[in-house]
Coordinates of C-alpha atoms in Angstrom, one line a residue:
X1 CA 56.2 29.1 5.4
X2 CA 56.5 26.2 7.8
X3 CA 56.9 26.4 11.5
X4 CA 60.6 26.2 12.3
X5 CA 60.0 25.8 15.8
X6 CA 58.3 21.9 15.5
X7 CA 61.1 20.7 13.2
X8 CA 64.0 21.7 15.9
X9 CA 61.4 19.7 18.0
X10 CA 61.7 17.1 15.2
X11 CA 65.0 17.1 14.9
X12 CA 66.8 17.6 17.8
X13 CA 66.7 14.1 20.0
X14 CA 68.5 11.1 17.9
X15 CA 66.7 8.4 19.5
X16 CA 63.3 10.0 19.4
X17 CA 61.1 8.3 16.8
X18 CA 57.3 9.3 17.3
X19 CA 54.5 8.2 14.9
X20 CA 51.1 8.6 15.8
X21 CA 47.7 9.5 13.8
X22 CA 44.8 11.6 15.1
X23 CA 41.4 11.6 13.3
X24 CA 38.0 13.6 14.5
X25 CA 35.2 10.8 13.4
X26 CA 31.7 12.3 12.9
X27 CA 28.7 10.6 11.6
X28 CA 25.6 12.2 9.9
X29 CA 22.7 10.8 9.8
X30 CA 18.6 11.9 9.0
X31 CA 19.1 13.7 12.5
X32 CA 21.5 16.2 10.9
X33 CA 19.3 16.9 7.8
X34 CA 19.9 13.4 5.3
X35 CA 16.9 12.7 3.7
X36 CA 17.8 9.1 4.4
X37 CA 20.6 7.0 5.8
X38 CA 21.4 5.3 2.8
X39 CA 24.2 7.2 1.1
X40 CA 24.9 6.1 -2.6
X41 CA 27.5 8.5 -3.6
X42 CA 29.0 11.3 -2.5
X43 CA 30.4 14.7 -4.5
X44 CA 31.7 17.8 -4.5
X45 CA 31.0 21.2 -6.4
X46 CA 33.4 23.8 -7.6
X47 CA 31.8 26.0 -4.6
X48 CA 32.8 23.2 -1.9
X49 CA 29.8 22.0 -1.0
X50 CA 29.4 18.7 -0.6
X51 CA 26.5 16.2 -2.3
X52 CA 25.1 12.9 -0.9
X53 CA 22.3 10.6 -3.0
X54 CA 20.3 8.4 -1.3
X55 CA 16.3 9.3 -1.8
X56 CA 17.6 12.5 -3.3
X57 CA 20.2 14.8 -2.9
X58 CA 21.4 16.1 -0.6
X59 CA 24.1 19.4 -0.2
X60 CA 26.6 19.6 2.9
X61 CA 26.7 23.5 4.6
X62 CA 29.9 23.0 6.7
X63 CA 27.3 21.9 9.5
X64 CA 23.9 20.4 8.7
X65 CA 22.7 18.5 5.3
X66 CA 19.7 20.3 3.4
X67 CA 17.7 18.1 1.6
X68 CA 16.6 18.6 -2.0
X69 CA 13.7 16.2 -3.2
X70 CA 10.4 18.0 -4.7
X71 CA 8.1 17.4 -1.3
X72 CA 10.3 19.2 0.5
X73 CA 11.8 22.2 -2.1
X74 CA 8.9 22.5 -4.8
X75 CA 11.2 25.4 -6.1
X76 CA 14.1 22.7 -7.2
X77 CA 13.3 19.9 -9.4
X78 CA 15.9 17.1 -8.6
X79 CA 16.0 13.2 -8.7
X80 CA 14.4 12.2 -6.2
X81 CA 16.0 8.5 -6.8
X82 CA 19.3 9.3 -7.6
X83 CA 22.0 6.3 -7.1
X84 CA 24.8 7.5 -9.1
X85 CA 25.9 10.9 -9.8
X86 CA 28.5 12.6 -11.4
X87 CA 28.8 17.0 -11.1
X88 CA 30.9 18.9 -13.7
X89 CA 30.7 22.7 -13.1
X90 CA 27.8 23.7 -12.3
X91 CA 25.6 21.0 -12.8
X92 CA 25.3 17.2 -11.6
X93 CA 24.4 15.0 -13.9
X94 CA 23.0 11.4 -13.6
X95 CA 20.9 8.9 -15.7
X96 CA 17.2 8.6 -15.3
X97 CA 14.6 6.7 -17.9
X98 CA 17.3 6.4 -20.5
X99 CA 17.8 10.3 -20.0
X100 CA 20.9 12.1 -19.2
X101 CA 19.5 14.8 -16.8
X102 CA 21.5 17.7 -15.6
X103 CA 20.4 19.2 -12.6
X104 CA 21.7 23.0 -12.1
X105 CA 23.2 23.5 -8.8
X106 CA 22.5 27.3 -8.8
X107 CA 19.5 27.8 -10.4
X108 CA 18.0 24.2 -9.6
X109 CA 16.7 23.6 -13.2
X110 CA 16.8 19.8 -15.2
X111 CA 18.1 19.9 -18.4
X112 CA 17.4 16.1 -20.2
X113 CA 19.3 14.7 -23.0
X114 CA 18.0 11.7 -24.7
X115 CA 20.0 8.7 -25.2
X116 CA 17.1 7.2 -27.6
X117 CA 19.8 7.3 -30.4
X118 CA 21.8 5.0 -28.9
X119 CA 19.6 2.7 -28.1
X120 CA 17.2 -0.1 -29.9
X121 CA 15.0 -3.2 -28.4
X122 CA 19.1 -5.2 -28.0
X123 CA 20.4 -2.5 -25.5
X124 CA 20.0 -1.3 -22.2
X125 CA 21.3 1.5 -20.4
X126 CA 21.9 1.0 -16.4
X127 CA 22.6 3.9 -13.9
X128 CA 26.6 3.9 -14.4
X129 CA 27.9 7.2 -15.0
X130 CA 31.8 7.9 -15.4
X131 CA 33.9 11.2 -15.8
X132 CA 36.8 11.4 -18.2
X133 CA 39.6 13.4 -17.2
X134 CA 39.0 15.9 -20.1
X135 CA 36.1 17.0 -17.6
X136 CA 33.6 15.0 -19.7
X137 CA 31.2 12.4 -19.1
X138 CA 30.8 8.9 -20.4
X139 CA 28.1 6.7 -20.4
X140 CA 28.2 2.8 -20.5
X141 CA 25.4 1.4 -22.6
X142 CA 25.1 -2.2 -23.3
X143 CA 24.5 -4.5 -26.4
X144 CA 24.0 -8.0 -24.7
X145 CA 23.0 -10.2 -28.2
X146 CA 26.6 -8.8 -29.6
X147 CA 29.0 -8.8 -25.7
X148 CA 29.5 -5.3 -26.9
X149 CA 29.7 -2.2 -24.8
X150 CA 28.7 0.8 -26.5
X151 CA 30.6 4.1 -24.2
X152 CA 29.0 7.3 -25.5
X153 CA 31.1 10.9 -24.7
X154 CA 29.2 13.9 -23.1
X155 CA 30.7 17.5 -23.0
X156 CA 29.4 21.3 -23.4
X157 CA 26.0 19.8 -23.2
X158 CA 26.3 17.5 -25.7
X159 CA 27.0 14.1 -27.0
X160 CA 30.1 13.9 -28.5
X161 CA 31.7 10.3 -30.4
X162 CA 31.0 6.8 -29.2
X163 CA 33.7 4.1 -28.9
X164 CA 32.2 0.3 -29.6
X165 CA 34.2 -2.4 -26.9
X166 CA 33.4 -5.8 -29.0
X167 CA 33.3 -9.3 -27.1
X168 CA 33.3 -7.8 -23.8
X169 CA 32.2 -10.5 -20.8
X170 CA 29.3 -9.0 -19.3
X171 CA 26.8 -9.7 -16.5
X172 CA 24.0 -8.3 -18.3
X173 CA 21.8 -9.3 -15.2
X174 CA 23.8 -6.3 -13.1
X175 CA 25.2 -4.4 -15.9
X176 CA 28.2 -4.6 -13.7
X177 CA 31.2 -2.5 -16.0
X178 CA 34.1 -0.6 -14.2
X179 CA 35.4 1.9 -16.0
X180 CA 38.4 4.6 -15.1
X181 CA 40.1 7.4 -17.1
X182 CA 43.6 8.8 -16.9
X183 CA 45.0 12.3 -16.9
X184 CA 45.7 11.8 -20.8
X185 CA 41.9 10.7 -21.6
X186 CA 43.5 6.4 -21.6
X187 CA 40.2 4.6 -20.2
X188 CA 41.2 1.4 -18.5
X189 CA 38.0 -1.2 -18.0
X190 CA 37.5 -4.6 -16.8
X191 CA 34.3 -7.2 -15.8
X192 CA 34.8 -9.0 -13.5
X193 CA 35.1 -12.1 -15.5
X194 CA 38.2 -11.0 -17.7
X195 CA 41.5 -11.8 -17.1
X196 CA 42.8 -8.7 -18.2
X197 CA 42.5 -4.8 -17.7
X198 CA 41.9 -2.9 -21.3
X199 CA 43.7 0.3 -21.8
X200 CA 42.2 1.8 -24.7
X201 CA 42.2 5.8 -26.0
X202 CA 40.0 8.0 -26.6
X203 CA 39.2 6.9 -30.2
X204 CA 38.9 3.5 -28.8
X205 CA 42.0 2.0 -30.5
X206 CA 44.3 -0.5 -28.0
X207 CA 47.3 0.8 -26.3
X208 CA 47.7 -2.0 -23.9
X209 CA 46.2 -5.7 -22.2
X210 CA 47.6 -6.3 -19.0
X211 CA 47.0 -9.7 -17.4
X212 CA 45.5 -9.8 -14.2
X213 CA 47.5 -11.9 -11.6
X214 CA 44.1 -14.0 -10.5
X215 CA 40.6 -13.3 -10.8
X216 CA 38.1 -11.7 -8.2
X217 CA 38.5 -8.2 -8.4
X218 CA 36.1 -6.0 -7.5
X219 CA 36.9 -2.6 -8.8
X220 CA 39.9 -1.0 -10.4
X221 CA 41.3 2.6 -8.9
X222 CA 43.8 4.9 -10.4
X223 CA 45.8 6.8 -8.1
X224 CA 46.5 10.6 -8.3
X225 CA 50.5 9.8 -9.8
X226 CA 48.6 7.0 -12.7
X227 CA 48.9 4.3 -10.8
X228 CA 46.5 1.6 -11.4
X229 CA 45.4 -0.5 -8.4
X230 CA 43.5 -3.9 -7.9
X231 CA 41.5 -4.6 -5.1
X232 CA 39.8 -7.6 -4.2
X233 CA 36.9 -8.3 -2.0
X234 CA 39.9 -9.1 0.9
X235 CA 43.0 -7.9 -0.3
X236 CA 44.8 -5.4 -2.2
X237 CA 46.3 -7.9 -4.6
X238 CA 47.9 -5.5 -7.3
X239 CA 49.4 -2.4 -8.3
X240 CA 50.3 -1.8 -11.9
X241 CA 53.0 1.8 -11.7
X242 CA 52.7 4.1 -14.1
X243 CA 54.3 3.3 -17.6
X244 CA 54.7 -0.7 -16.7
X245 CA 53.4 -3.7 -18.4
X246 CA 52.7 -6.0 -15.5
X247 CA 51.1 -5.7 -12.3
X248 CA 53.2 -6.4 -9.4
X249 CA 52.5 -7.3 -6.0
X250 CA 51.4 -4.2 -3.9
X251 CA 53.1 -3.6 -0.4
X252 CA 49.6 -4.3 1.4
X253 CA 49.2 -7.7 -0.4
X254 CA 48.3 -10.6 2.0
X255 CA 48.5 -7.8 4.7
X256 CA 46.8 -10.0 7.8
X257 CA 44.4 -7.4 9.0
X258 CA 43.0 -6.6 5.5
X259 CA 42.7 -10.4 5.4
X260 CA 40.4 -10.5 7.9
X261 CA 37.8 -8.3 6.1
X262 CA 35.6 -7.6 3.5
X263 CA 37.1 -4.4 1.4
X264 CA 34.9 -2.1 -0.1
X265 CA 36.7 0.5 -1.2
X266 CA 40.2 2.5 -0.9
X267 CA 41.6 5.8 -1.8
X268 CA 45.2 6.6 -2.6
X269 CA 46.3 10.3 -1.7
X270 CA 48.9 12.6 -3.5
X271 CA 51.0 11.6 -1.4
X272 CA 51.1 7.8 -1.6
X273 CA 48.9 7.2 1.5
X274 CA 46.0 5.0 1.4
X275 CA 42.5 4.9 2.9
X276 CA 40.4 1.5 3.1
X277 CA 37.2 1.1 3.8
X278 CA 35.5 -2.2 4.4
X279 CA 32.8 -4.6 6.6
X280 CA 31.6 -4.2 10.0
X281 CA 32.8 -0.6 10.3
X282 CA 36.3 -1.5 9.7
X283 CA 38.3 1.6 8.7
X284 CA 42.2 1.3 7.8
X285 CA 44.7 3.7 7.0
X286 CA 48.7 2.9 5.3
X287 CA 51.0 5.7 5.6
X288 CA 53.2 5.3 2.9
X289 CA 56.3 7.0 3.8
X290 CA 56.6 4.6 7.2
X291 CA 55.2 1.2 5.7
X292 CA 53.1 1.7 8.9
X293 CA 49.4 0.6 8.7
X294 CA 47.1 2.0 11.5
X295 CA 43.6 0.5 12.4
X296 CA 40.7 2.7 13.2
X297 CA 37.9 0.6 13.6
X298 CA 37.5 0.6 17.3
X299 CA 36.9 4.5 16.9
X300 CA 34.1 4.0 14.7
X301 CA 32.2 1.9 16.3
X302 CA 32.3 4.3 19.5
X303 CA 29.7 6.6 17.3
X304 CA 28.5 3.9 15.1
X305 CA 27.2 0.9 17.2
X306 CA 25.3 -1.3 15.0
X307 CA 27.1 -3.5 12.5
X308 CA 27.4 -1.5 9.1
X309 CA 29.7 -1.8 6.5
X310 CA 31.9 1.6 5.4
X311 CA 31.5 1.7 1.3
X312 CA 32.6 4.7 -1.1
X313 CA 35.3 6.5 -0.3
X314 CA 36.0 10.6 -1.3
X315 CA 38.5 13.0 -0.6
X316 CA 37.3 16.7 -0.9
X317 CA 39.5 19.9 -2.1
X318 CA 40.1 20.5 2.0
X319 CA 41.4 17.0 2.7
X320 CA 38.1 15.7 4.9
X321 CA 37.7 12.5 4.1
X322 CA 33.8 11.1 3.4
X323 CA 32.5 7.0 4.0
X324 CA 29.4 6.0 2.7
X325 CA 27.1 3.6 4.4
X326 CA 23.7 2.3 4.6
X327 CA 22.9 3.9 7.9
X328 CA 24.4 7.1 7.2
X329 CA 27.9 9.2 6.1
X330 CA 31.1 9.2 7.9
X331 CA 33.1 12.1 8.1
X332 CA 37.0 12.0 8.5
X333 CA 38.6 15.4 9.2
X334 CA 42.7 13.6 9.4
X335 CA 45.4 15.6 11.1
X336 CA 48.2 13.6 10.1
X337 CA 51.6 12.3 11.9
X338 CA 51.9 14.5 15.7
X339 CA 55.4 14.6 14.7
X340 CA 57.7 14.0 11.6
X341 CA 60.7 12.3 12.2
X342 CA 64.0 12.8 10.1
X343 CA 67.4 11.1 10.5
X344 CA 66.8 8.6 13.3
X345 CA 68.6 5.8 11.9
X346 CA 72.4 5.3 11.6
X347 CA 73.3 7.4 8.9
X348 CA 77.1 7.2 7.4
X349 CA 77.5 11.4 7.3
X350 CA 77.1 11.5 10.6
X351 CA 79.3 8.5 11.7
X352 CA 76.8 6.7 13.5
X353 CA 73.9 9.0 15.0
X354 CA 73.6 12.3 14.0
X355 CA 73.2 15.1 16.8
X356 CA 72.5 17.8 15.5
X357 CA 72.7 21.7 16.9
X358 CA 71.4 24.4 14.4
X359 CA 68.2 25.0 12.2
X360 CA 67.3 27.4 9.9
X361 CA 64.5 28.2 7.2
X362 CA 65.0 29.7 3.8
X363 CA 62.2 31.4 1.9
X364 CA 60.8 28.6 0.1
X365 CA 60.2 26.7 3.6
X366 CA 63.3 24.9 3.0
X367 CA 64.9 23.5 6.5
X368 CA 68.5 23.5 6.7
X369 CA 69.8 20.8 10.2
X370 CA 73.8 21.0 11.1
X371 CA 75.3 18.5 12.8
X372 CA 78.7 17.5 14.4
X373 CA 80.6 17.8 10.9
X374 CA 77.7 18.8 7.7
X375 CA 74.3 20.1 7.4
X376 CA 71.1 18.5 6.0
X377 CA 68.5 19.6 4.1
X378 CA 64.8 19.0 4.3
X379 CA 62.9 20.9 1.1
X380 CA 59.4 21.9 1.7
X381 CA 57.4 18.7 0.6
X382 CA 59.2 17.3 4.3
X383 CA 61.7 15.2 1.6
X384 CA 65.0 15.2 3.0
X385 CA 68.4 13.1 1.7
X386 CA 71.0 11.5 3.5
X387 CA 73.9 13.1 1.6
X388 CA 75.1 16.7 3.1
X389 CA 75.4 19.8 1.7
X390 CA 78.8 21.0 2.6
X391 CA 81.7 19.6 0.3
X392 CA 83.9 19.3 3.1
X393 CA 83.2 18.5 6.5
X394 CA 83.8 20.9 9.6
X395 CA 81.8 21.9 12.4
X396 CA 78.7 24.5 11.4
X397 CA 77.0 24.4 15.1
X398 CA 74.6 26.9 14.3
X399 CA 73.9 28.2 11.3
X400 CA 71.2 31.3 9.5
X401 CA 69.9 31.9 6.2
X402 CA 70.3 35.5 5.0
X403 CA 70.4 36.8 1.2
X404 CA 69.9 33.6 0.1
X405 CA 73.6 31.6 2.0
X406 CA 73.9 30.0 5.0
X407 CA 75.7 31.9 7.3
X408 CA 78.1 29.3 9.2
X409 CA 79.4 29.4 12.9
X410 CA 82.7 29.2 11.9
X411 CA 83.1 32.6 10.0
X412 CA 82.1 31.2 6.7
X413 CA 79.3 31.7 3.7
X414 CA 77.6 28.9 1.8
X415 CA 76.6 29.9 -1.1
X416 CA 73.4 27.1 -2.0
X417 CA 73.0 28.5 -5.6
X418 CA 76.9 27.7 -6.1
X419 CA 76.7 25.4 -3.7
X420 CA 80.4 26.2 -2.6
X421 CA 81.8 28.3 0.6
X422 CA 83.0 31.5 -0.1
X423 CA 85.3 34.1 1.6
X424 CA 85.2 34.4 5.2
X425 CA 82.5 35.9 6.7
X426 CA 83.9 38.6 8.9
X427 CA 81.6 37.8 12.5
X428 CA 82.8 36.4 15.7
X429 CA 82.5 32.6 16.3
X430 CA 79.9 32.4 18.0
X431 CA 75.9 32.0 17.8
X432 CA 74.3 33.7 15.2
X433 CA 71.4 35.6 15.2
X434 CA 68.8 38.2 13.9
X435 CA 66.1 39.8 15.0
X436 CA 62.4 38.1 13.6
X437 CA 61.0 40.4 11.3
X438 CA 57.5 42.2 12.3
X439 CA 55.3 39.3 10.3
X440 CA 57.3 36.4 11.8
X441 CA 57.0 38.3 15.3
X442 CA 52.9 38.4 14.8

């Protein structure tokens, strides 16, 4: 249950409107354990620790990086050149000598599995690995004589179909593909020379070709509610929502800062809110419920002086926030808004600006605000409307939540399942209050 005590904070002054963001920036580097600066990609395991890949692997304790390549743990047999990586379970997988090798995370053992099937003297096989959302594995491998793209499934240790993408435009000098799967298994791809994004399923049939709105992107990213983002080397151009057949411009397009750099990479949170990463340490974040966009590259350079651009970015299950970058890995622990602010604008309900006198919590975390003449309600995700509870407006004051209706100040019962007054409620008319039970006391 949420602290009542900061949203009366919150709530209580009308021309109060507070926004500020506070981040604890560290940076490891070979001093805290990395085997080397260079960080490829970054992980996570279903125990929480966390994995880098630079010269080899290396697992995250909460304090200090231990290093896994075979000089220095003969006991473990790991990559010790391992770029990409993907980890399912137990094990983290990643493509070595056309081999798909599995490398046990609790037991330390490989486990290879041969592509040689799906390949001939025509096809190559880069170091791309992808993870479908069916908590599989899919592997790009290319056919340059036909432009095709052959992307082979992996799950419960083996290989499962292949889907054949014909007259794809391919680099074949990077085997550059981007590749990015859906919560219903729909893979979208694109090279960097289309000018469209592929939606295909599973079995590889067509669902959908959306035009791009120019060229130049440099990756694709779906966000956690299936929205499908473009980003280009200095600008967020694009943003295709959920269930739509064009893209449309995204709130951050042409944003003058983001202008100004080099992006790398960004990362859209459940909540809407967006981390970019980018050149010369620049570091950006867009809270999405304020429009506000808040710069936090003078911080990093405080603990990273030389010039270094800030790459990959992951989220882990806690909320820390991880940048790769070729001189080591930058750890974000965010704390979010000091204060959330609710009702500060003119709002009609309240005949101008609302003042507001009670507060109370239900169960569910629920906050309940009274004002002159009605009484708000802000559920526990901090969403609140505009429109008042009470059908008719009077004067609540103060108000309490007991056996699930708000007790009002003047005598009165809400009922919030109803959502109707009832009787009278026989107290006097005046402030009303209980005493905090023994757990709200600790």
């Amino acid at each position: 249950m949420r602290k009542l005590s900061l949203h009366i904070l919150l709530l209580a002054s009308t021309v109060l409107c507070s926004y500020g963001q506070k981040v604890d920036l560290k940076f490891h580097t070979t001093n805290e354990g990395l085997s080397n600066n260079r960080i490829w990609d970054i992980n996570q395991d279903a125990q929480g620790f966390i994995w880098t890949s630079s010269d080899g692997l290396n697992r995250f304790d909460g304090k200090r990086f231990l290093n896994y390549t075979n000089h220095l743990n003969p006991i473990f047999d790991p990559l010790d050149k391992t770029p990409l990586f993907q980890i399912i379970g137990d094990n983290l997988y990643s493509i070595r000598n056309n081999e798909l090798v599995g490398f046990n995370l609790t037991n330390g053992i490989n486990k290879k599995y041969p592509l040689d099937e799906f390949l001939d003297e025509n096809t190559f096989i880069g170091t791309q690995l992808f993870k479908s959302s069916n908590h599989g594995l899919i592997i790009p491998i290319f056919h340059p004589n036909e432009n095709d793209i052959i992307l082979v499934f992996f799950k419960n240790n083996k290989f499962q179909q292949t889907i054949r993408i014909s007259n794809a435009v391919i680099d074949f000098n990077s085997l550059e593909f981007i590749l990015t799967s859906d919560k219903s298994g729909a893979l979208f791809y694109f090279h960097k020379n289309e000018e469209k994004i592929i939606k295909i399923d599973e079995q590889g049939d067509l669902i959908q070709e959306i035009p791009l709105l120019s060229k130049g992107v440099r990756t694709i990213k779906l966000s956690p509610t299936g929205d499908l983002l473009l980003i280009y080397r200095d600008n967020i151009n694009a943003i295709l929502k959920n269930g739509d057949a064009a893209f449309q411009l995204h709130p951050l397009t042409n944003n003058d800062k983001i202008n100004s750099f080099g992006l790398y990479d960004i990362l859209t949170l459940e909540n809407g809110d967006i981390w970019i990463s980018g050149e010369d340490r620049n570091l950006l974040f867009y809270e999405h419920k304020t429009g506000k966009l808040f710069d936090f590259q003078q911080e990093v350079k405080k603990i990273i002086p030389n010039r270094v651009n800030l790459q990959k970015l992951f989220q882990d299950e806690t909320g820390t926030i991880w940048v790769s970058t070729l001189m080591g890995i930058l750890q974000i622990n965010f704390q979010g808004n000091w204060f959330d602010s609710y009702f500060t604008n003119s709002i009609d309900a309240c005949g101008g600006s609302c003042s507001f006198r009670g507060f109370t919590e239900d169960d569910l975390g629920n906050i309940y605000a009274s004002f002159y003449s009605n009484i708000f309600k802000i559920n526990s995700k901090g969403e609140a409307s505009t429109l008042p509870i009470l059908p008719n407006a009077h004067d609540p004051f103060d108000i309490l939540f007991k056996n699930e209706n708000l007790l009002l100040n003047n005598g009165h019962i809400f009922d919030l399942s109803k959502k109707e007054e009832l009787n009278p409620y026989q107290v006097n008319h005046c402030l009303l209050y209980t005493s905090p039970s023994p757990r709200d006391r600790g």
